[in-house]
Tab-separated table of C-alpha atoms in Angstrom:
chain	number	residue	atom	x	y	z
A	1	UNK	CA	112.837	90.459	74.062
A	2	UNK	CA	114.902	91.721	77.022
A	3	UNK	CA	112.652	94.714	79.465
A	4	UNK	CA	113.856	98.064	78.642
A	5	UNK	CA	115.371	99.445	81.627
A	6	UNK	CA	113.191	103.233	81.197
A	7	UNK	CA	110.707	104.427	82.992
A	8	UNK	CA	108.085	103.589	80.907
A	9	UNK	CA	105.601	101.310	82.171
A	10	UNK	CA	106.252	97.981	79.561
A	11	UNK	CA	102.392	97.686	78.512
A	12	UNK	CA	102.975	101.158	76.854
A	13	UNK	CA	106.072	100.097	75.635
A	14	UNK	CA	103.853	97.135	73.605
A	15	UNK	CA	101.194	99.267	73.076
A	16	UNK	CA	103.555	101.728	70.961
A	17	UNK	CA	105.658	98.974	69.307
A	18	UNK	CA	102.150	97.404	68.131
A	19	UNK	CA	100.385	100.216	67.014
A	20	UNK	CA	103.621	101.078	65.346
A	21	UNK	CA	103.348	98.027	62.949
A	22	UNK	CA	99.751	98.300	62.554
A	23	UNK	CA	100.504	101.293	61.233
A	24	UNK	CA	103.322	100.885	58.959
A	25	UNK	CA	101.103	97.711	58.117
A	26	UNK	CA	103.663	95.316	59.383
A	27	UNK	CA	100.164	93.982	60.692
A	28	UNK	CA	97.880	93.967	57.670
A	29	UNK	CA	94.208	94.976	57.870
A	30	UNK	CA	92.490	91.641	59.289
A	31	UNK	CA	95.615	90.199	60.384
A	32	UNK	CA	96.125	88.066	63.676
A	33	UNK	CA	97.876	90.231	65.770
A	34	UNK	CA	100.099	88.674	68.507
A	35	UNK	CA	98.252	86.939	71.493
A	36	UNK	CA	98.782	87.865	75.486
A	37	UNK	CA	100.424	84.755	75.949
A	38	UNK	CA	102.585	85.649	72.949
A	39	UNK	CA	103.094	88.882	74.256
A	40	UNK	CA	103.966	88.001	77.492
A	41	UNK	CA	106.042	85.533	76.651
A	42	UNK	CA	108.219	87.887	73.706
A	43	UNK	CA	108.558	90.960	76.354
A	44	UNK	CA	108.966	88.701	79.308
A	45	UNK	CA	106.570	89.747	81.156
A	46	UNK	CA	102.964	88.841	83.295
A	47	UNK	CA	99.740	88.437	81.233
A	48	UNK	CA	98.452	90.978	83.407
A	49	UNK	CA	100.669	93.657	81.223
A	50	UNK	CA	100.144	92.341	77.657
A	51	UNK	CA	96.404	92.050	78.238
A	52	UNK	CA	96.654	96.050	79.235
A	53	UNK	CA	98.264	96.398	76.279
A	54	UNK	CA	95.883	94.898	74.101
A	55	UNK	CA	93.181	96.686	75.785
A	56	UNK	CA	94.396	99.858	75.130
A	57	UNK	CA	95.100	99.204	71.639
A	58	UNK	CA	91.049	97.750	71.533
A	59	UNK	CA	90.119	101.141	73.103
A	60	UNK	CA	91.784	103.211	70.247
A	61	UNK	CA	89.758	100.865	67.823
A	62	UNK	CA	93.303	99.549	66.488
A	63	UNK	CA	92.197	95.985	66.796
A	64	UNK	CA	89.217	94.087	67.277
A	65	UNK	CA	89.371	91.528	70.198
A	66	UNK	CA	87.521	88.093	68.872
A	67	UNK	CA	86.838	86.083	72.714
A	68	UNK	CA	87.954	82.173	71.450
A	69	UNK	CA	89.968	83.363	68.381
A	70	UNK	CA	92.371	86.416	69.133
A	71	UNK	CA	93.047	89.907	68.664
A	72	UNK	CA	93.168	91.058	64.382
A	73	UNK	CA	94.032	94.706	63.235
A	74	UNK	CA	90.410	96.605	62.562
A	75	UNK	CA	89.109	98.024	59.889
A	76	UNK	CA	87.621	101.325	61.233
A	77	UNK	CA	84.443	101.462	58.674
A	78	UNK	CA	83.121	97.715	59.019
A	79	UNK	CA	83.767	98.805	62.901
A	80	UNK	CA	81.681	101.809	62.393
A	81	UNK	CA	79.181	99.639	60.735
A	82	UNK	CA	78.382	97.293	63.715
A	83	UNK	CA	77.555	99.771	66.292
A	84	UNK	CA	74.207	100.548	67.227
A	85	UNK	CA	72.904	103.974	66.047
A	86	UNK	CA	74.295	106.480	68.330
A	87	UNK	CA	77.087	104.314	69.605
A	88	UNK	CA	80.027	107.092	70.645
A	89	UNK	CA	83.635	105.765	69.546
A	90	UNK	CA	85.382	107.342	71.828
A	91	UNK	CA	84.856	105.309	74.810
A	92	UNK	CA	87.602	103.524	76.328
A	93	UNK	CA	87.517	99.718	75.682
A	94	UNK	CA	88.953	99.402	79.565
A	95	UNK	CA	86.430	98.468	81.714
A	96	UNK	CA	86.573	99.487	85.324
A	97	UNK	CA	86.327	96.247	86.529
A	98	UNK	CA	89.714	95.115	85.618
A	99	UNK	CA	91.243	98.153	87.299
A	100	UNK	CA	94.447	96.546	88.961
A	101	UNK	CA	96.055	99.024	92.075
A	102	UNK	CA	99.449	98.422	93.931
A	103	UNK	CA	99.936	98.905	97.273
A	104	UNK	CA	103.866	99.124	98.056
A	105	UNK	CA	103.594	99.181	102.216
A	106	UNK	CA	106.495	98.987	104.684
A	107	UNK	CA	105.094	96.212	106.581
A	108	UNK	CA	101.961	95.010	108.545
A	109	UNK	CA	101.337	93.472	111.893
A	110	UNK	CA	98.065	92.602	114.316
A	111	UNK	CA	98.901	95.872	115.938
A	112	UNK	CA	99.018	98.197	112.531
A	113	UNK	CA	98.799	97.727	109.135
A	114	UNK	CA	96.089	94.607	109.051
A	115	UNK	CA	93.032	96.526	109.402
A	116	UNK	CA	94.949	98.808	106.555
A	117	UNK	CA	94.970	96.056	103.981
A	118	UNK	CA	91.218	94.748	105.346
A	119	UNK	CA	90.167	98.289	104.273
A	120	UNK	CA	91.472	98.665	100.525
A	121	UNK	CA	90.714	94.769	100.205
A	122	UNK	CA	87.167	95.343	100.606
A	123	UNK	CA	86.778	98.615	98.645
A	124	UNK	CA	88.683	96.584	95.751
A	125	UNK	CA	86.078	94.078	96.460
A	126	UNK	CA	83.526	96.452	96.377
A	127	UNK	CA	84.572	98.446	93.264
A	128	UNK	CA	85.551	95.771	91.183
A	129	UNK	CA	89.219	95.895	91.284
A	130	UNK	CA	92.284	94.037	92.276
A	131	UNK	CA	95.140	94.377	94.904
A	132	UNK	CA	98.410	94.001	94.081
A	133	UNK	CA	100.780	94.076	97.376
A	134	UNK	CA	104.681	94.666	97.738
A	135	UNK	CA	106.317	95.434	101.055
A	136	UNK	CA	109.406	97.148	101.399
A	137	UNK	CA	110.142	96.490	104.793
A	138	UNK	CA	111.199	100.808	105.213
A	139	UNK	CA	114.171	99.805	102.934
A	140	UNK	CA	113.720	102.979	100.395
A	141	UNK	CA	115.941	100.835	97.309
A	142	UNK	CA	113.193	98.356	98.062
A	143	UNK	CA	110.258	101.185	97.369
A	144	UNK	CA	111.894	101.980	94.029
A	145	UNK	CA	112.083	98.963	92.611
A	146	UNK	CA	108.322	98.137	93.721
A	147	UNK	CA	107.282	100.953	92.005
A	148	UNK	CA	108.991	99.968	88.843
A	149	UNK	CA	107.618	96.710	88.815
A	150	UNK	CA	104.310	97.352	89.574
A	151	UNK	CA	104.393	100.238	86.757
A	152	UNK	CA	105.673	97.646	84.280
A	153	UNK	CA	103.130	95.107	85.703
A	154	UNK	CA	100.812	97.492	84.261
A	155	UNK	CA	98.819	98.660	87.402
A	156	UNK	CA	96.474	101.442	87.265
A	157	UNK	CA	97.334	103.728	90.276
A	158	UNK	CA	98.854	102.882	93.276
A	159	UNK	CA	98.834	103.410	97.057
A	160	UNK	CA	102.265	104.229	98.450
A	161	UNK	CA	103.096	103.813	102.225
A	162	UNK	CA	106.375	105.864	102.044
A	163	UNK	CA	109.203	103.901	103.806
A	164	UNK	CA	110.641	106.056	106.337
A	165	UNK	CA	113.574	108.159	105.460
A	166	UNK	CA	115.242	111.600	105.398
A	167	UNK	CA	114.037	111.768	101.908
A	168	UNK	CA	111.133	110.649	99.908
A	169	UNK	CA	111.908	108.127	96.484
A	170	UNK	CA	112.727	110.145	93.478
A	171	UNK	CA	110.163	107.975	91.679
A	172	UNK	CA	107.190	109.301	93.705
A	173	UNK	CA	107.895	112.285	92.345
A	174	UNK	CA	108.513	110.843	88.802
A	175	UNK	CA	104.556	109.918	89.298
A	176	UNK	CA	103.384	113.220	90.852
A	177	UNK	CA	104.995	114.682	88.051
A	178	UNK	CA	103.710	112.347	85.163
A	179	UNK	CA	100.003	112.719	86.965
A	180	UNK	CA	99.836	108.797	87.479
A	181	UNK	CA	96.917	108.268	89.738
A	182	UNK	CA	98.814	108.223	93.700
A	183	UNK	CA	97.702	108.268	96.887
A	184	UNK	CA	99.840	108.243	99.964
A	185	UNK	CA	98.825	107.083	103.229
A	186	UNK	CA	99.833	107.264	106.658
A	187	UNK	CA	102.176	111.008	105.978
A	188	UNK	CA	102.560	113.317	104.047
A	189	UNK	CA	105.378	113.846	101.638
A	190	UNK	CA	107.081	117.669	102.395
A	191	UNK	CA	106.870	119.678	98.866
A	192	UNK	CA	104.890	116.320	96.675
A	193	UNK	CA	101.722	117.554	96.113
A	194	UNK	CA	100.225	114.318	96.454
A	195	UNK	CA	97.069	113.109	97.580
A	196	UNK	CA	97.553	111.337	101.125
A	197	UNK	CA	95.203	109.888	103.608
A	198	UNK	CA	96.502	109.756	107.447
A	199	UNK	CA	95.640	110.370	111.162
A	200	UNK	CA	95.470	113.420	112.203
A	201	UNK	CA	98.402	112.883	114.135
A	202	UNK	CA	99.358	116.393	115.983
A	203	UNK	CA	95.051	115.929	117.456
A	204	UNK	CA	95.458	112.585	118.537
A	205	UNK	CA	98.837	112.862	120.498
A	206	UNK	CA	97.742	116.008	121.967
A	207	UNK	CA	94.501	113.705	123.393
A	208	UNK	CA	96.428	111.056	124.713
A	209	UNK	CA	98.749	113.378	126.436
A	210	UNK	CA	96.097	114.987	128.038
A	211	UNK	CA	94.929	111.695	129.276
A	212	UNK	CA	97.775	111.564	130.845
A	213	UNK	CA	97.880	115.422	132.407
A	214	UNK	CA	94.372	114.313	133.357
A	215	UNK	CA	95.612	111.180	135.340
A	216	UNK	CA	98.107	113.668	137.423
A	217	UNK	CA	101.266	113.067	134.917
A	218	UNK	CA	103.612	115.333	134.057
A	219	UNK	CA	106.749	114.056	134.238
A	220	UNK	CA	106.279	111.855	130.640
A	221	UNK	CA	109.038	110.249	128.729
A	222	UNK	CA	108.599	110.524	125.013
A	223	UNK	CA	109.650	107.404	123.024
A	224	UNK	CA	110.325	106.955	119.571
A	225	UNK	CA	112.413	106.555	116.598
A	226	UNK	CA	114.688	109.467	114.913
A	227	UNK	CA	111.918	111.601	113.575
A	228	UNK	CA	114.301	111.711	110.287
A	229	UNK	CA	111.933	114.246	108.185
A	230	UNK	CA	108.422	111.575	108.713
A	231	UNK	CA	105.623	113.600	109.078
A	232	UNK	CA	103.515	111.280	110.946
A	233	UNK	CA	106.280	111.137	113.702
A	234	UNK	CA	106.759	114.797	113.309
A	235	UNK	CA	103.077	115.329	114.350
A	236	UNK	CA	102.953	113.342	117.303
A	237	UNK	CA	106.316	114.866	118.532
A	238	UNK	CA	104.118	118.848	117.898
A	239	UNK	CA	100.681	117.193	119.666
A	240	UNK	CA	102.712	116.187	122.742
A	241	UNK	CA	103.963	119.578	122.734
A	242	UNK	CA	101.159	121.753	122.309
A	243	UNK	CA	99.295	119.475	125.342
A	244	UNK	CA	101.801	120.907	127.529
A	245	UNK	CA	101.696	124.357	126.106
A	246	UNK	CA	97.837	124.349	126.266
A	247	UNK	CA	98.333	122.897	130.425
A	248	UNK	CA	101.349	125.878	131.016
A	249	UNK	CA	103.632	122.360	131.583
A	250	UNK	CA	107.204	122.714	130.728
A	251	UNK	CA	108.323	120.130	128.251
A	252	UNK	CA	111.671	118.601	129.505
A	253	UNK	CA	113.502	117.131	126.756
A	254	UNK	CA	115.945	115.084	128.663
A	255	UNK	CA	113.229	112.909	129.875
A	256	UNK	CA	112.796	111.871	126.265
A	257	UNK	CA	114.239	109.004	124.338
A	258	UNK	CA	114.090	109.273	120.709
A	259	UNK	CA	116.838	107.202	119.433
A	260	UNK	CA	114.676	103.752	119.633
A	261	UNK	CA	115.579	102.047	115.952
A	262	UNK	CA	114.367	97.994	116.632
A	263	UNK	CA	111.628	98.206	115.679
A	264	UNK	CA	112.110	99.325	112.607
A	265	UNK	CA	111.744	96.671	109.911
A	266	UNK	CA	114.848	96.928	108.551
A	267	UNK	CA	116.378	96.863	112.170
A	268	UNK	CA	114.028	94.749	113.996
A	269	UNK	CA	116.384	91.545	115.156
A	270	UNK	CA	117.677	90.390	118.829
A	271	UNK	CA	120.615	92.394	119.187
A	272	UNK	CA	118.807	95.953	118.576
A	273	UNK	CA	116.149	94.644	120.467
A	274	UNK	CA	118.282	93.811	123.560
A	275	UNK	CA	120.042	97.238	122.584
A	276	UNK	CA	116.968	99.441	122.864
A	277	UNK	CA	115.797	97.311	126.153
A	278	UNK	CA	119.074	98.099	127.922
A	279	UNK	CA	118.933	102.022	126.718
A	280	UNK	CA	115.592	102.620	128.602
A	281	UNK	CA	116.574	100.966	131.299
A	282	UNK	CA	119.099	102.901	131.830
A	283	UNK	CA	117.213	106.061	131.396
A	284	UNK	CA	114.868	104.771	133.920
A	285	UNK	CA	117.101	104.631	136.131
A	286	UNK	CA	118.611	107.748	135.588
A	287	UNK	CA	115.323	109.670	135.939
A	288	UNK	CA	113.411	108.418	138.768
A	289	UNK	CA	110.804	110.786	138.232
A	290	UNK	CA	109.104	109.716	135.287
A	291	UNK	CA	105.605	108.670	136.107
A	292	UNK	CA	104.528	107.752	132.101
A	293	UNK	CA	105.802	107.001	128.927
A	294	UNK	CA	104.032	108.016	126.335
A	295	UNK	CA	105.805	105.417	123.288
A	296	UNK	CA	104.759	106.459	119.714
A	297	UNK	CA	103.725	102.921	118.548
A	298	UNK	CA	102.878	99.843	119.683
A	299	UNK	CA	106.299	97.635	119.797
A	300	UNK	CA	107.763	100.746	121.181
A	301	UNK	CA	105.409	100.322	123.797
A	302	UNK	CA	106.012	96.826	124.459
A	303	UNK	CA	109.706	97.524	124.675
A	304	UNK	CA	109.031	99.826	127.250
A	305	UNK	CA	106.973	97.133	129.192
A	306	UNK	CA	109.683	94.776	128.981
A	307	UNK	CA	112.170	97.484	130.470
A	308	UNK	CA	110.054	98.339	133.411
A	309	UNK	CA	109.641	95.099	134.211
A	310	UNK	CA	112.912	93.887	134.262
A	311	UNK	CA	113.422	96.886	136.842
A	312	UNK	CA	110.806	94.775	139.113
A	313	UNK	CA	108.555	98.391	138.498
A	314	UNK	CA	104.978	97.464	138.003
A	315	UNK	CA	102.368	98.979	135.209
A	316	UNK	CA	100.305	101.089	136.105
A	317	UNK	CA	101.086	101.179	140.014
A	318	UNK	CA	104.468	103.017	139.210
A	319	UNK	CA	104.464	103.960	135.741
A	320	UNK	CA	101.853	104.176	133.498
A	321	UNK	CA	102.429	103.868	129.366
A	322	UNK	CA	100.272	104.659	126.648
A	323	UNK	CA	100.863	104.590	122.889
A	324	UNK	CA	99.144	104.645	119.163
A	325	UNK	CA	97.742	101.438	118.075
A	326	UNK	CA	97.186	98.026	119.732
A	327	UNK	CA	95.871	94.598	118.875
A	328	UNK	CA	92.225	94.561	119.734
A	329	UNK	CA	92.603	91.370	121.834
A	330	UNK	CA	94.828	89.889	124.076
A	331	UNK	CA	94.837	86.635	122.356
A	332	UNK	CA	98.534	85.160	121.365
A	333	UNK	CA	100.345	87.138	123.958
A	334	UNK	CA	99.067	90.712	122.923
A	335	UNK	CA	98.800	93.182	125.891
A	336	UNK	CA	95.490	95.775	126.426
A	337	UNK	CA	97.525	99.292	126.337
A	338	UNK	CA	95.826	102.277	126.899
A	339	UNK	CA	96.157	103.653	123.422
A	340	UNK	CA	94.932	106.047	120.246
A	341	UNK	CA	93.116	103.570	117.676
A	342	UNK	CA	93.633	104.772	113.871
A	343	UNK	CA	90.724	104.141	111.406
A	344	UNK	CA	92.962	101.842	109.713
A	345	UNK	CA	89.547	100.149	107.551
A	346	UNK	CA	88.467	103.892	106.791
A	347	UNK	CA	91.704	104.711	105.685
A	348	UNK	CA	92.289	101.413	103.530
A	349	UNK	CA	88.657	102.250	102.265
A	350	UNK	CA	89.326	105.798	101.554
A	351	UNK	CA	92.579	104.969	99.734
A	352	UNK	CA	91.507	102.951	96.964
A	353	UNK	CA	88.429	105.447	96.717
A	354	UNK	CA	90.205	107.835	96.028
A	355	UNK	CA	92.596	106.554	93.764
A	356	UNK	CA	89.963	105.179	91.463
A	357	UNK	CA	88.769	108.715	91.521
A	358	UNK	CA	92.132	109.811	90.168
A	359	UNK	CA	92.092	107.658	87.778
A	360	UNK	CA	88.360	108.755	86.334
A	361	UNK	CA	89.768	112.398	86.044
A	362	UNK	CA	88.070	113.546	88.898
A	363	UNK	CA	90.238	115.721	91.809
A	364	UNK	CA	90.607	114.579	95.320
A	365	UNK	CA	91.571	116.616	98.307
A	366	UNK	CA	95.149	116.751	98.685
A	367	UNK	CA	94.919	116.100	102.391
A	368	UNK	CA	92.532	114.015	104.198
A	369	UNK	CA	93.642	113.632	108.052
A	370	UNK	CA	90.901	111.171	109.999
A	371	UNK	CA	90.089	111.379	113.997
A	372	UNK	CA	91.999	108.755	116.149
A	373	UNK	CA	89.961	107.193	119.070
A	374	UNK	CA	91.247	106.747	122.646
A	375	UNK	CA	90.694	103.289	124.000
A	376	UNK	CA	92.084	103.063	127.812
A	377	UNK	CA	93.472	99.657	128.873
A	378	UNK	CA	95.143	98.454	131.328
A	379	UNK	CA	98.632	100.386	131.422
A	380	UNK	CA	97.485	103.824	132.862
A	381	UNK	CA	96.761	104.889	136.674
A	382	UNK	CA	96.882	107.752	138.517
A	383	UNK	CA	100.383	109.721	138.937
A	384	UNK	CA	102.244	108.210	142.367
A	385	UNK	CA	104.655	111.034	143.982
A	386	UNK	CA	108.059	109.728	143.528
């Protein structure tokens, strides 16, 4: 049988086509109904969906699940019969721990991302679920198509790390709107009311540009990507803002550079690289009185090392950087930047809490924004006069 191309997830798409002949009796009382492998194999697809499938027709006492000899339709008063006195039939067959959750993420790296997936792995772990992951690589065709096959996998709820773009997937909202246990992470989604776990953003830039203020800065270049509707980049853009409000420091835009796309995953190759490398250069040279740069991630940051460097400027003595997230050791090359650490485990943690949550019935806050730490390192110094 060829996969219907709906919406649908495909393990209600069995369910209803079996529970359909059970009861037109196409399946006879007692009869062998078809096996997962069966299933599986007549649908074409995973195990993982046809056993959902099977469960769910178990948990509306359709069938009777025999371990060793199959699944047969049920007859709903010997059924009745076997259960101990006081036995309610109307709990689910499903048992929580074969709760399956997908995680569709852009991408992950020592710097972000890792301790992410560490996080949810464990609480799976912990709660006696499973982990299904897909990257997208911030390609948003990519994040559709996840979503689809993870819905016709037969997954539970999933965890979406929104790839970056002007405007959210249509099928995220398909889900808010059919109530299918979500939970965003790392931004919010403008107008979804979805659950979403992130940094508080707009708090933690506003700390680490204080740092900086504190540290005699206040000519700071601003690096990042086109903010292109993201929230989290939105919020960093408002913190660094507001720090300079709060000091009475005018913000001067035209130290900025927010145009930065390589390291993006779907632009992340040597010629943007060398592209984005040559652009701050430039503005380097073109404003001589930058002290800092204050780069919105990691790789930005380590783009803007490269730059100064090949300008024969040394960090921190002449300019000082500082950015979100950084590999906690210097081992394979990595570099100690001064730098706001995200609760990436509480986050992963929190995530999968809260999705199993969903999925019980039970409400979550719609927003849960968690502290970011400053860790200095060894790319900020006092301000030199220029």
């Amino acid at each position: 049988m060829n996969e219907p191309t709906s919406s649908k997830p495909m393990y209600e798409k069995i369910f209803d086509e079996v529970k359909e002949s059970i009861l037109t009796q196409a399946y006879k009382l007692g009869e062998r109904v078809p096996s997962e492998k069966e299933l599986a194999d007549s649908y074409n697809v995973s195990r993982i969906t046809s056993k959902k499938a099977l469960e769910l027709l178990a948990a509306e006492h359709l069938i009777v699940r025999k371990p060793g000899r199959g699944s047969f339709v049920a007859d709903p008063v010997a059924e009745l019969k076997e259960l101990p006195p006081g036995t309610s039939t109307g709990i689910p067959a499903i048992n929580v721990e074969e709760k399956t959750i997908g995680l569709i993420i852009t991408d992950f790296g020592n710097s972000y991302g890792t301790g992410l997936i560490y996080g949810m792995e464990q609480a799976s772990r912990d709660n006696d679920c499973f982990l299904v992951l897909r990257r997208t690589f911030g390609i948003p065709e990519n994040e559709e198509q996840s979503i689809q096959k993870l819905l016709n996998l037969g997954v539970d709820g999933l965890i979406i790390f929104p790839a970056q773009g002007e405007y959210f997937n249509a099928e995220i909202l398909k889900l808010v709107i059919g109530r299918f246990p979500l939970v965003l992470v790392d931004r919010q989604l403008k107008g979804v009311a979805a659950a979403s776990i992130s940094t508080d953003n707009l708090q933690a830039a506003l700390v680490a540009t204080e740092y900086l203020f504190d540290l005699g800065h206040t000519h700071i270049s601003f690096l990042s990507p086109p903010p292109v509707d993201t929230t989290a980049v939105e919020d960093r853009i408002e913190g660094f803002i507001q720090a300079h409000a709060q000091r009475g420091i005018m913000v001067d835009k035209e130290l900025w550079v927010s145009d930065l796309t390589s390291t993006l995953p779907k632009f992340f190759n040597p010629d943007n690289i060398e592209h984005d490398l040559v652009r701050l250069e430039s503005h380097l040279k073109s404003h001589p009185d930058i002290t800092a740069l204050f780069a919105i991630e990691y790789n930005i940051a380590l783009l803007a090392k490269t730059a100064v460097e090949r300008l024969g400027l040394r960090i921190p003595e002449d300019i000082s950087i500082i950015c979100f997230d950084s590999p906690p050791t210097q081992l394979g090359g990595g570099y100690a930047f001064t730098h706001m650490r995200q609760n990436e485990e509480e986050m992963g943690r929190l995530a999968v809490e809260n999705v199993l949550t969903i999925m019980n019935g039970h409400s979550v806050p719609n927003k849960v924004m968690l502290e970011a730490k400053l860790i200095p390192g060894s790319s900020t110094g006092p301000a030199v006069r220029k």
